[in-house]
């Protein structure tokens, strides 16, 4: 037989870039590879690369990650906790962070929000709420076979990505507890 | 007075409204108009009234006997652009059926094939009468240069307002022309309420004229007291006011607003032009006819064709600006700014 038989699907490249001063990558290359291994080939099909890169050069904290269609995921570097955010974050964002294990303290009198991440919570937040969310976007986008077109309304896209991340987190929790 | 050296021939026109508009287009340019009437459109009452009992039919042999040069005006393969095309003084222009174009027989007879370059991917042709008006404007009028080749012509495209149209079909055809020439949005000043919020029948006719099923141009309704506030405004009129449109600069980009009023309804001399913008100039359509014939779709399409010529085409081989990649972000919503005062360093030190 000529040629090689693919025993396993090609894994996406995981690229790690040095974080900005005062920032860090909460997840390592091995964490990313481990979670890709766990969620299986269906999710990583068509995924080209996952980059632990530098965030946008705007002041403050706004973005955690991004999917660049087709198949490139960027996980931004994040400030070392605790985060002192000028202003108050929206209620649903505060709920999301709190659900992920963050301690969100709003100082309304001075207009500052402090977000602390005890223990391993920030790493888990980036893996399960950011990376898996972006993979959910990738699956929906890739499944439709339209690499350049927005295949669903933004609200539906986000809902699908959230559902995918929640499903993976649940499966992960079951296997871990078992 | 009709110019017997130029004849506009409608080949197989099937809509009486289009036949009437063709007659008007020919009268605007003092040209003769004949119909190769395979659809019996000349028998309709409206066309008979417009002709006043005159015969307007013509056969292929008669066209050949009348003119040595027969120009097929259709977007067929090998057709040259109308911009910069020199037709001479004696010719016949043949425009075709609304759906099928020019018949094979007349195509074979034609000595030249000329087309209007379209910019849209979805609307690839104009209303037949509007196309005929553009043909007559460029073939009978002052010679112009071919469309300018630019690296990024879209940066030179001005905004357009279609002002005060009095008829929904005329406005629909003008909207179709705007889309065909590459505009993705246009302001509509609908003074006579012929487009927005109209009865179902009028709405259907207007949308059909605009080919709204395929035409994805975005129409922005504006009221009569809208202040546009553009730095450069050019009003295109059929009055001899300002420079001819082919000498005016109509491609100054998004900072420029081109106003195309329906002069059958609007007297631009009585309009308050200050609301349009800071620097308001006039340019006029150079129409040879003194008969006072005016149709909005014809005037608007000629104006739009001239703007499209000046906006130009992309240099062959040069790629356009890249579209931004499709991205999905995981991010916090914008932080709500905290209320507070700005304090200087001196105040802070005092404190």
XYZ file of C-alpha atoms in Angstrom:
529
model
C 0.000 0.000 0.000
C 1.331 3.395 -0.956
C 0.935 6.297 1.392
C 0.213 6.279 5.079
C -2.983 5.483 6.834
C -3.975 8.277 9.183
C -4.264 6.711 12.586
C -5.520 9.896 14.208
C -6.672 13.250 12.875
C -4.086 15.961 12.631
C -3.974 18.084 15.755
C -3.991 21.839 15.426
C -0.764 23.668 16.051
C -0.554 25.190 19.505
C 1.556 28.328 19.443
C 2.701 30.010 22.615
C 3.766 33.625 22.573
C 5.453 35.489 25.393
C 2.855 37.512 27.363
C 3.031 41.253 27.848
C 4.641 42.595 31.029
C 2.177 42.241 33.899
C 0.188 39.642 32.015
C 0.339 35.866 31.876
C -1.189 32.913 30.119
C -3.363 31.081 32.645
C -3.245 27.904 30.548
C -0.222 26.154 29.191
C 0.317 24.414 25.893
C -0.094 21.058 27.651
C -3.449 22.123 29.120
C -4.710 22.957 25.652
C -3.468 19.691 24.190
C -5.027 17.725 27.044
C -8.436 19.260 26.550
C -8.270 18.775 22.795
C -7.464 15.135 23.408
C -10.425 14.837 25.718
C -13.087 16.410 23.519
C -12.193 14.254 20.556
C -11.653 14.513 16.839
C -15.091 15.874 15.958
C -14.310 19.152 17.651
C -10.822 19.645 16.312
C -11.651 18.774 12.708
C -10.764 21.798 10.616
C -9.071 23.559 13.508
C -5.772 24.938 12.262
C -4.134 26.552 15.238
C -4.597 27.665 18.799
C -2.379 30.549 19.748
C -1.657 31.732 23.262
C -1.072 35.259 22.128
C -1.069 38.854 23.181
C -4.338 40.677 23.643
C -5.474 43.762 21.818
C -3.431 46.838 22.575
C -6.302 48.660 24.228
C -6.187 49.785 27.788
C -7.775 47.577 30.376
C -9.297 44.160 30.003
C -11.934 43.449 27.433
C -11.228 40.272 25.469
C -10.365 36.766 26.559
C -10.226 35.017 23.209
C -11.215 35.068 19.586
C -12.023 32.674 16.774
C -10.738 33.849 13.400
C -12.682 31.892 10.805
C -11.548 29.501 9.463
C -10.097 27.550 12.328
C -7.739 29.862 14.216
C -8.297 30.394 17.909
C -6.508 33.067 19.894
C -6.354 32.924 23.673
C -5.196 36.284 24.934
C -2.823 36.869 27.803
C -4.584 38.137 30.925
C -3.496 40.361 33.794
C -2.190 38.667 36.882
C -5.094 38.548 39.379
C -6.611 40.309 41.165
C -7.933 42.479 38.355
C -8.759 46.085 39.188
C -11.205 47.193 36.516
C -12.103 50.859 36.250
C -15.876 51.035 36.043
C -18.510 48.456 36.732
C -18.990 45.342 34.661
C -22.389 44.329 33.363
C -24.520 42.101 35.560
C -24.441 39.117 33.195
C -20.641 39.356 32.923
C -20.342 39.485 36.696
C -22.582 36.430 36.939
C -20.455 34.589 34.354
C -17.231 35.332 36.220
C -18.769 34.424 39.568
C -20.054 31.142 38.154
C -16.538 30.347 36.998
C -15.293 30.800 40.562
C -14.161 34.414 40.530
C -14.775 36.695 43.463
C -16.271 39.861 42.038
C -16.332 42.891 44.295
C -17.870 46.098 43.039
C -16.787 49.314 44.728
C -19.557 51.552 43.476
C -18.413 54.589 45.426
C -15.096 54.803 43.593
C -16.252 53.073 40.409
C -13.879 50.122 40.563
C -14.544 46.413 40.191
C -12.095 43.959 41.670
C -12.069 40.439 40.263
C -10.026 37.869 42.094
C -9.406 34.349 40.934
C -8.631 32.023 43.817
C -6.735 28.810 43.211
C -7.104 27.184 39.824
C -10.276 29.015 38.825
C -8.784 31.325 36.186
C -7.170 28.404 34.372
C -10.467 26.543 34.358
C -12.310 29.655 33.206
C -10.003 30.046 30.220
C -10.196 26.367 29.327
C -13.920 25.833 29.732
C -15.473 29.224 29.172
C -13.134 30.642 26.590
C -11.398 27.851 24.681
C -14.394 25.518 24.515
C -16.673 28.424 23.691
C -14.495 29.337 20.725
C -14.315 25.690 19.655
C -18.131 25.708 19.748
C -18.110 28.661 17.344
C -15.646 26.774 15.164
C -17.773 23.622 15.065
C -20.888 25.469 13.958
C -18.981 27.512 11.401
C -17.019 24.552 10.053
C -19.993 22.195 9.983
C -21.866 24.506 7.620
C -18.979 24.433 5.170
C -18.978 28.175 4.587
C -15.595 29.379 5.684
C -16.161 33.058 5.007
C -19.844 33.595 5.700
C -21.607 34.122 9.009
C -23.775 31.004 9.135
C -26.091 31.992 11.982
C -27.294 35.071 13.757
C -24.770 36.248 16.333
C -27.186 35.437 19.155
C -27.684 31.894 17.876
C -23.949 31.465 17.286
C -23.214 32.524 20.858
C -25.948 30.278 22.235
C -24.573 27.272 20.350
C -21.046 27.990 21.575
C -22.291 28.310 25.157
C -24.209 25.032 24.913
C -21.190 23.232 23.498
C -18.936 24.550 26.258
C -21.460 23.552 28.929
C -21.830 20.066 27.461
C -18.069 19.517 27.374
C -17.654 20.831 30.909
C -20.337 18.424 32.115
C -18.715 15.483 30.329
C -15.349 16.468 31.774
C -16.797 16.647 35.295
C -18.402 13.192 34.919
C -15.214 11.537 33.746
C -13.173 13.271 36.435
C -15.548 12.245 39.220
C -15.769 8.696 37.883
C -36.842 69.063 -33.757
C -35.938 65.485 -34.609
C -32.443 64.600 -35.791
C -32.864 62.103 -38.649
C -29.196 61.140 -38.445
C -29.758 59.278 -35.168
C -32.463 56.674 -34.692
C -33.308 54.830 -31.537
C -34.751 51.410 -32.307
C -36.618 49.386 -29.703
C -36.432 45.732 -30.666
C -39.326 43.641 -29.361
C -40.282 45.950 -26.500
C -43.235 44.383 -24.703
C -44.131 46.877 -21.981
C -46.088 49.921 -23.226
C -44.654 51.956 -20.343
C -41.157 51.239 -21.584
C -42.178 52.047 -25.164
C -43.439 55.450 -23.990
C -40.262 56.041 -22.042
C -38.223 55.129 -25.124
C -40.129 57.710 -27.140
C -39.382 60.278 -24.446
C -35.711 59.316 -24.379
C -35.477 59.860 -28.116
C -37.251 63.218 -27.828
C -34.865 64.282 -25.039
C -31.992 63.895 -27.489
C -33.918 65.021 -30.572
C -33.454 61.615 -32.142
C -35.928 59.542 -34.102
C -37.543 56.590 -32.397
C -38.826 53.461 -34.114
C -40.035 50.169 -32.757
C -39.415 46.790 -34.302
C -42.736 45.761 -32.939
C -42.840 41.996 -32.560
C -44.973 42.216 -29.410
C -47.675 44.503 -30.802
C -46.915 47.164 -28.229
C -47.635 49.995 -30.668
C -51.273 48.961 -30.723
C -51.746 49.879 -27.058
C -53.792 53.012 -26.395
C -51.077 54.775 -24.447
C -48.511 54.385 -27.223
C -51.039 55.336 -29.884
C -51.869 58.526 -27.970
C -48.197 59.392 -27.624
C -47.548 58.826 -31.316
C -50.570 60.848 -32.391
C -51.389 58.417 -35.157
C -47.874 58.342 -36.646
C -46.455 54.990 -37.694
C -43.405 53.987 -35.691
C -42.756 50.428 -36.906
C -39.543 49.486 -38.642
C -38.043 46.330 -40.070
C -34.476 45.127 -40.096
C -34.110 45.946 -43.789
C -35.353 49.469 -43.239
C -32.822 50.012 -40.454
C -30.048 48.853 -42.763
C -31.296 51.144 -45.516
C -31.419 54.156 -43.191
C -28.075 53.844 -41.437
C -24.718 52.430 -42.365
C -23.756 52.148 -38.719
C -25.998 50.095 -36.463
C -25.024 49.914 -32.820
C -26.367 47.019 -30.776
C -26.670 48.366 -27.248
C -26.600 45.301 -25.051
C -24.260 43.595 -22.619
C -23.270 40.874 -25.058
C -19.813 39.373 -25.230
C -17.284 41.528 -27.019
C -19.290 44.705 -26.500
C -17.248 47.867 -25.985
C -17.897 50.290 -23.148
C -20.095 53.228 -24.047
C -17.742 55.574 -22.211
C -15.366 56.962 -24.766
C -16.989 55.200 -27.708
C -17.041 57.365 -30.851
C -20.188 56.662 -32.852
C -19.952 59.352 -35.509
C -22.914 61.433 -36.604
C -25.149 58.986 -38.411
C -26.146 55.802 -36.657
C -28.960 53.724 -35.256
C -28.927 52.498 -31.674
C -30.795 49.260 -31.087
C -32.011 48.364 -27.604
C -33.591 44.999 -26.955
C -36.468 43.304 -25.270
C -36.703 43.713 -21.489
C -35.974 40.059 -20.802
C -34.320 38.611 -23.882
C -32.280 41.530 -25.168
C -31.668 42.181 -28.836
C -32.912 39.572 -31.284
C -30.436 37.415 -33.164
C -31.442 39.012 -36.466
C -30.561 42.546 -35.359
C -27.474 41.371 -33.563
C -26.232 39.936 -36.837
C -27.081 43.192 -38.562
C -25.217 45.371 -36.085
C -21.876 46.867 -37.024
C -20.891 47.579 -33.393
C -21.804 46.272 -29.972
C -21.714 48.695 -27.076
C -22.626 48.244 -23.423
C -22.822 50.178 -20.192
C -20.340 48.646 -17.745
C -22.198 47.431 -14.680
C -20.659 47.376 -11.220
C -23.193 45.276 -9.374
C -23.020 41.502 -9.230
C -26.741 41.167 -8.645
C -28.260 43.770 -10.983
C -26.628 43.358 -14.364
C -28.869 45.516 -16.542
C -30.840 48.745 -16.530
C -34.377 49.546 -17.499
C -34.450 49.538 -21.299
C -35.507 53.176 -21.618
C -32.953 54.278 -19.036
C -30.258 52.364 -20.929
C -31.378 54.006 -24.168
C -31.100 57.442 -22.570
C -27.558 56.687 -21.407
C -26.693 55.430 -24.884
C -27.996 58.558 -26.564
C -26.311 60.810 -24.010
C -22.876 59.350 -24.631
C -23.206 58.619 -28.336
C -24.799 61.949 -29.326
C -23.245 64.234 -26.733
C -19.829 65.670 -26.111
C -17.050 63.072 -26.259
C -15.900 61.813 -22.888
C -12.972 59.718 -21.784
C -13.307 56.066 -20.866
C -13.845 55.252 -17.206
C -10.794 56.052 -15.121
C -8.774 53.085 -13.884
C -8.005 53.414 -10.187
C -6.460 51.270 -7.511
C -9.494 51.609 -5.243
C -12.375 53.300 -7.085
C -14.829 52.769 -4.230
C -13.034 55.431 -2.223
C -14.160 57.947 -4.838
C -17.840 57.019 -4.774
C -20.057 59.830 -3.473
C -23.358 59.498 -1.657
C -26.524 59.967 -3.663
C -29.910 61.356 -2.735
C -32.856 60.735 -5.052
C -35.023 63.709 -4.268
C -38.750 64.196 -4.607
C -39.638 61.617 -7.241
C -43.234 61.971 -8.298
C -43.798 58.495 -9.670
C -43.055 55.167 -8.062
C -42.018 53.407 -11.284
C -39.667 56.232 -12.218
C -38.140 56.152 -8.760
C -37.944 52.344 -8.831
C -36.064 52.416 -12.116
C -33.687 55.051 -10.753
C -33.051 52.872 -7.687
C -32.357 49.926 -9.974
C -29.866 52.059 -11.892
C -28.146 53.138 -8.674
C -27.710 49.517 -7.622
C -26.513 48.477 -11.070
C -23.870 51.212 -11.004
C -22.557 49.926 -7.709
C -24.204 51.980 -4.988
C -24.963 49.966 -1.890
C -27.042 52.672 -0.268
C -28.976 55.738 -1.308
C -30.936 58.466 0.423
C -34.553 58.763 -0.683
C -36.403 62.016 -0.108
C -39.927 60.756 -0.660
C -41.909 63.983 -0.668
C -44.901 62.727 -2.631
C -45.069 59.469 -0.679
C -44.578 57.228 -3.663
C -42.145 54.787 -2.047
C -42.433 54.445 1.718
C -45.768 53.579 3.329
C -47.766 53.383 0.115
C -50.655 51.172 -0.981
C -49.926 47.597 -1.902
C -50.397 47.974 -5.673
C -48.103 50.994 -5.880
C -45.598 49.314 -3.632
C -45.528 46.202 -5.825
C -45.054 48.174 -9.030
C -42.310 50.310 -7.548
C -40.440 47.354 -6.091
C -40.746 45.466 -9.372
C -39.271 48.427 -11.255
C -36.409 48.494 -8.753
C -35.905 44.704 -9.093
C -36.073 44.644 -5.320
C -35.963 40.851 -5.243
C -32.328 40.920 -6.319
C -31.503 44.515 -5.567
C -30.004 44.732 -2.085
C -29.330 48.472 -2.088
C -30.070 50.035 1.278
C -32.579 52.879 1.028
C -32.498 55.519 3.719
C -35.673 57.606 3.999
C -35.128 61.318 4.517
C -37.688 64.018 5.146
C -37.961 67.379 3.449
C -36.317 69.137 6.391
C -33.381 66.731 6.700
C -30.102 68.543 7.148
C -27.492 66.477 5.349
C -24.428 68.431 6.399
C -22.035 67.187 3.716
C -18.977 69.345 3.023
C -19.429 69.035 -0.757
C -22.793 68.937 -2.462
C -23.454 68.795 -6.187
C -26.980 69.221 -7.484
C -27.610 67.819 -10.949
C -30.271 69.691 -12.863
C -31.502 69.807 -16.411
C -31.472 73.609 -16.261
C -28.438 75.290 -17.743
C -27.020 75.985 -14.350
C -23.378 75.305 -13.532
C -21.003 73.202 -15.584
C -22.020 70.190 -17.689
C -21.888 67.020 -15.634
C -19.020 65.527 -17.607
C -16.910 68.536 -16.632
C -17.980 68.588 -12.987
C -16.047 66.587 -10.416
C -18.555 63.986 -9.296
C -16.118 61.556 -7.715
C -14.886 63.229 -4.571
C -15.689 60.288 -2.362
C -17.907 59.845 0.672
C -17.592 63.498 1.688
C -19.594 64.469 -1.379
C -23.365 64.284 -1.776
C -24.886 64.213 -5.234
C -28.491 65.410 -5.332
C -30.619 64.171 -8.205
C -33.975 65.946 -7.974
C -37.095 65.089 -9.946
C -37.448 68.369 -11.767
C -40.899 67.458 -12.938
C -41.876 68.075 -9.305
C -39.187 70.196 -7.731
C -38.066 73.658 -8.634
C -34.464 73.660 -7.462
C -34.291 77.436 -7.716
C -36.831 77.653 -4.915
C -35.186 74.999 -2.748
C -33.305 75.823 0.435
C -29.953 74.368 -0.577
C -28.184 75.317 2.648
C -29.628 72.263 4.370
C -27.836 70.007 1.883
C -24.348 70.966 2.954
C -21.699 73.633 3.153
C -20.529 74.036 -0.407
C -23.402 73.541 -2.857
C -22.601 73.518 -6.568
C -24.714 72.849 -9.597
C -24.044 70.726 -12.639
C -26.362 70.312 -15.549
C -27.358 67.521 -17.841
C -26.563 68.659 -21.326
C -29.720 67.654 -23.182
C -30.064 68.902 -26.765
C -33.854 68.843 -26.840
C -35.776 72.030 -26.165
C -39.105 70.260 -26.071
C -39.243 70.129 -22.313
C -39.384 66.359 -22.144
C -38.419 65.125 -18.702
C -38.517 61.691 -17.148
C -36.923 61.103 -13.805
C -35.610 57.626 -14.557
C -33.834 58.885 -17.687
C -32.250 61.945 -16.086
C -31.288 60.066 -12.926
C -29.754 57.158 -14.830
C -27.681 59.457 -17.028
C -26.443 61.265 -13.924
C -25.617 57.990 -12.170
C -23.846 56.655 -15.269
C -21.680 59.763 -15.415
C -20.819 59.500 -11.735
C -19.971 55.819 -12.244
C -17.706 56.764 -15.150
C -15.865 59.292 -13.005
C -15.643 56.926 -10.042
C -13.915 54.581 -12.448
C -12.934 50.951 -12.497
C -10.328 48.979 -10.648
C -6.974 48.589 -12.387
C -6.888 45.076 -13.836
C -4.851 42.734 -11.683
C -5.051 44.924 -8.584
C -6.918 43.291 -5.759
C -9.407 45.286 -3.790
C -9.128 45.988 -0.103
C -9.276 42.778 1.870
C -12.435 42.111 3.766
C -11.913 41.906 7.501
C -11.827 38.281 8.648
C -14.883 36.761 10.258
C -14.268 36.633 14.009
C -16.102 35.640 17.156
C -14.912 37.195 20.399
C -15.209 36.101 23.979
C -15.147 39.380 25.807
C -16.601 41.401 28.594
C -19.143 43.992 27.652
C -17.935 47.543 27.726
C -17.229 48.605 31.270
C -19.700 51.087 32.594
C -17.781 54.251 33.240
C -17.771 55.316 36.823
C -19.214 58.726 37.640
C -16.533 61.098 38.808
C -14.717 64.367 38.359
C -11.530 65.137 36.511
C -8.981 66.538 38.946
C -5.711 68.184 38.141
C -2.462 67.184 39.806
C -2.324 70.533 41.634
C -5.782 70.003 43.111
C -4.770 66.540 44.166
C -1.607 67.821 45.867
C -3.618 70.492 47.697
C -5.991 67.850 48.881
